[in-house]
C-alpha positions as semicolon CSV with decimal commas, in nm:
position;residue;x (nm);y (nm);z (nm)
1;M;-0,002;0,026;-0,035
2;L;0,284;0,267;0,065
3;E;0,366;0,150;-0,331
4;H;0,030;0,195;-0,469
5;N;-0,266;0,457;-0,448
6;L;-0,491;0,243;-0,314
7;S;-0,724;0,241;0,045
8;I;-0,888;0,027;0,284
9;V;-1,224;0,072;0,302
10;G;-1,319;-0,251;0,526
11;S;-1,196;-0,481;0,807
12;V;-1,332;-0,732;0,904
13;T;-1,281;-0,992;1,139
14;I;-1,338;-1,369;1,134
15;P;-1,268;-1,658;1,378
16;V;-1,021;-1,927;1,310
17;D;-1,090;-2,287;1,404
18;H;-0,819;-2,507;1,253
19;C;-0,872;-2,869;1,293
20;L;-0,651;-3,141;1,160
21;L;-0,706;-3,276;0,866
22;T;-0,725;-3,620;0,734
23;L;-0,820;-3,844;0,428
24;P;-1,146;-4,052;0,508
25;D;-0,958;-4,424;0,504
26;A;-0,640;-4,317;0,766
27;E;-0,526;-4,426;1,094
28;P;-0,467;-4,241;1,362
29;E;-0,153;-4,418;1,415
30;Q;-0,044;-4,408;1,014
31;L;0,024;-4,000;1,025
32;Q;0,337;-3,870;1,026
33;T;0,306;-3,535;0,856
34;V;0,099;-3,284;0,932
35;L;0,128;-3,001;0,660
36;S;0,053;-2,614;0,693
37;H;0,071;-2,247;0,643
38;P;0,365;-2,156;0,895
39;Q;0,218;-1,920;1,109
40;A;-0,127;-2,230;1,117
41;L;0,134;-2,390;1,238
42;H;0,308;-2,200;1,531
43;Q;-0,048;-2,157;1,600
44;C;-0,092;-2,483;1,643
45;S;0,181;-2,560;1,865
46;D;0,062;-2,686;2,198
47;F;-0,116;-2,923;1,963
48;F;0,254;-3,073;1,801
49;K;0,452;-3,085;2,176
50;A;0,155;-3,309;2,254
51;N;0,139;-3,521;1,958
52;R;0,535;-3,561;1,932
53;Q;0,524;-3,820;1,661
54;L;0,371;-3,558;1,398
55;S;0,639;-3,333;1,238
56;A;0,539;-3,018;1,065
57;R;0,585;-2,906;0,736
58;E;0,559;-2,562;0,618
59;F;0,309;-2,489;0,313
60;S;0,279;-2,231;0,134
61;N;-0,146;-2,188;0,286
62;T;-0,329;-2,423;0,479
63;A;-0,589;-2,452;0,141
64;A;-0,350;-2,584;-0,051
65;A;-0,227;-2,762;0,223
66;A;-0,503;-2,956;0,237
67;Q;-0,554;-3,041;-0,165
68;F;-0,197;-3,150;-0,170
69;V;-0,399;-3,378;0,097
70;A;-0,595;-3,521;-0,118
71;E;-0,421;-3,534;-0,460
72;Q;-0,124;-3,681;-0,249
73;K;-0,333;-4,012;-0,144
74;D;-0,069;-4,060;0,093
75;P;-0,250;-4,204;0,469
76;S;0,033;-4,087;0,697
77;L;-0,004;-3,709;0,557
78;A;-0,195;-3,453;0,676
79;A;-0,322;-3,089;0,617
80;I;-0,435;-2,820;0,936
81;G;-0,670;-2,625;0,774
82;S;-1,063;-2,523;0,830
83;F;-1,408;-2,692;0,774
84;A;-1,436;-2,554;0,471
85;C;-1,143;-2,701;0,331
86;A;-1,266;-2,976;0,449
87;E;-1,558;-3,018;0,274
88;K;-1,376;-2,894;-0,119
89;Y;-1,116;-3,143;-0,114
90;G;-1,278;-3,481;0,001
91;L;-1,105;-3,546;0,381
92;V;-1,221;-3,538;0,726
93;I;-1,153;-3,397;1,090
94;H;-0,948;-3,564;1,279
95;A;-0,910;-3,341;1,559
96;Q;-1,106;-2,974;1,558
97;G;-1,001;-2,689;1,713
98;I;-0,601;-2,766;1,779
99;Q;-0,556;-2,419;1,771
100;N;-0,301;-2,306;2,131
101;R;-0,601;-2,007;2,188
102;K;-0,988;-2,081;2,141
103;K;-1,053;-1,693;2,067
104;N;-0,839;-1,710;1,783
105;F;-0,955;-1,481;1,473
106;T;-0,720;-1,288;1,237
107;R;-0,818;-0,944;1,063
108;F;-0,843;-0,887;0,737
109;L;-0,866;-0,588;0,518
110;V;-1,063;-0,489;0,178
111;I;-0,878;-0,319;-0,002
112;S;-1,025;-0,009;-0,321
113;R;-0,879;0,170;-0,576
114;E;-1,045;0,449;-0,474
115;N;-1,091;0,649;-0,056
116;I;-1,467;0,569;0,129
117;C;-1,584;0,793;0,396
118;T;-1,915;0,804;0,498
119;P;-2,021;0,862;0,856
120;E;-2,002;0,497;0,982
121;C;-1,603;0,482;0,947
122;T;-1,454;0,441;1,271
123;R;-1,133;0,294;1,218
124;M;-0,858;0,518;1,106
125;S;-0,522;0,378;0,942
126;M;-0,205;0,529;0,881
127;V;0,204;0,534;0,783
128;F;0,504;0,792;0,930
129;R;0,793;0,800;0,910
130;L;1,014;1,057;1,175
131;S;1,277;1,242;1,239
132;H;1,572;1,079;1,462
133;R;1,536;1,300;1,767
134;P;1,386;1,177;2,074
135;G;1,046;1,180;2,176
136;S;0,978;1,265;1,848
137;L;0,683;0,985;1,875
138;I;0,541;1,063;2,153
139;H;0,548;1,362;2,056
140;A;0,325;1,258;1,690
141;L;0,131;1,049;1,966
142;N;-0,003;1,344;2,209
143;H;-0,174;1,492;1,883
144;F;-0,397;1,274;1,956
145;A;-0,419;1,168;2,316
146;Q;-0,461;1,528;2,376
147;R;-0,839;1,546;2,132
148;N;-0,897;1,203;2,295
149;I;-0,906;0,975;2,013
150;N;-0,829;0,623;2,176
151;L;-0,528;0,456;1,996
152;L;-0,629;0,120;1,861
153;K;-0,262;0,027;1,715
154;L;0,063;0,076;1,696
155;E;0,360;-0,111;1,520
156;S;0,673;-0,040;1,359
157;R;0,793;-0,161;1,006
158;P;1,174;-0,124;0,922
159;I;1,273;0,078;0,630
160;P;1,430;-0,159;0,289
161;D;1,773;0,044;0,252
162;S;1,826;0,249;0,615
163;P;1,912;0,014;0,917
164;F;1,797;0,051;1,227
165;E;1,515;0,310;1,088
166;F;1,160;0,241;1,047
167;V;0,795;0,399;0,985
168;F;0,472;0,305;1,184
169;Y;0,165;0,206;1,138
170;C;-0,104;0,303;1,351
171;D;-0,468;0,283;1,346
172;F;-0,742;0,552;1,552
173;S;-1,005;0,540;1,604
174;G;-1,284;0,832;1,416
175;N;-1,398;0,972;1,160
176;Y;-1,211;1,178;0,890
177;E;-1,448;1,486;0,878
178;D;-1,445;1,481;1,284
179;D;-1,343;1,854;1,416
180;N;-1,082;1,687;1,666
181;V;-0,942;1,401;1,418
182;Q;-0,910;1,693;1,141
183;A;-0,725;1,955;1,464
184;A;-0,503;1,614;1,564
185;M;-0,496;1,574;1,139
186;G;-0,342;1,942;1,049
187;R;-0,067;1,948;1,313
188;L;0,058;1,568;1,258
189;P;0,276;1,722;0,945
190;M;0,529;1,926;1,129
191;D;0,657;1,626;1,380
192;L;0,720;1,372;1,072
193;I;0,885;1,264;0,735
194;S;0,654;1,132;0,570
195;L;0,276;1,082;0,653
196;K;0,026;0,822;0,392
197;F;-0,341;0,826;0,456
198;L;-0,494;0,461;0,443
199;G;-0,834;0,520;0,440
200;N;-1,172;0,592;0,725
201;Y;-1,283;0,284;0,670
202;P;-1,605;0,105;0,886
203;E;-1,567;-0,249;1,104
204;L;-1,767;-0,505;0,932
């Protein structure tokens, strides 16, 4: 999004329930290797600790892992995926809810070529870069705190080809048309090297 002129127009949070998917005729004692996306494998690390006879193998994504298991027809292979993956590729759910945290969610963003802002938009996202001086981050964030705007998310990301320098990705609550948001955004550029507003959008 830093390289292209795209905007966030919505945010969707979906619960994630990881399942161990096997061939219909696979017996538990036959299972040896479990395939899935690295993040899914990480989120199920407790399951692997409790089943040390199983080895984890990284795959491009959960759906591709399920498809591979179905195509190979090898009863020693299993995949970590969803109910939908099991149904689509003719696999059975050998174990359900194997993720470490039962309340497991993934947030997805809806991206558009056009920036859409309506009164229902309650979340704002932006990326900015600060100068190297003490207190620069807190000084920038204070523009929002002083106007009672809630900080929802803050992450730093390294800048390629600029060792030990970072950009900051942040989410705030509010609507861009609100007076306090306008006031904060008006003061913010004075503390920044660069700023890209990513969107003001509803949480669907």
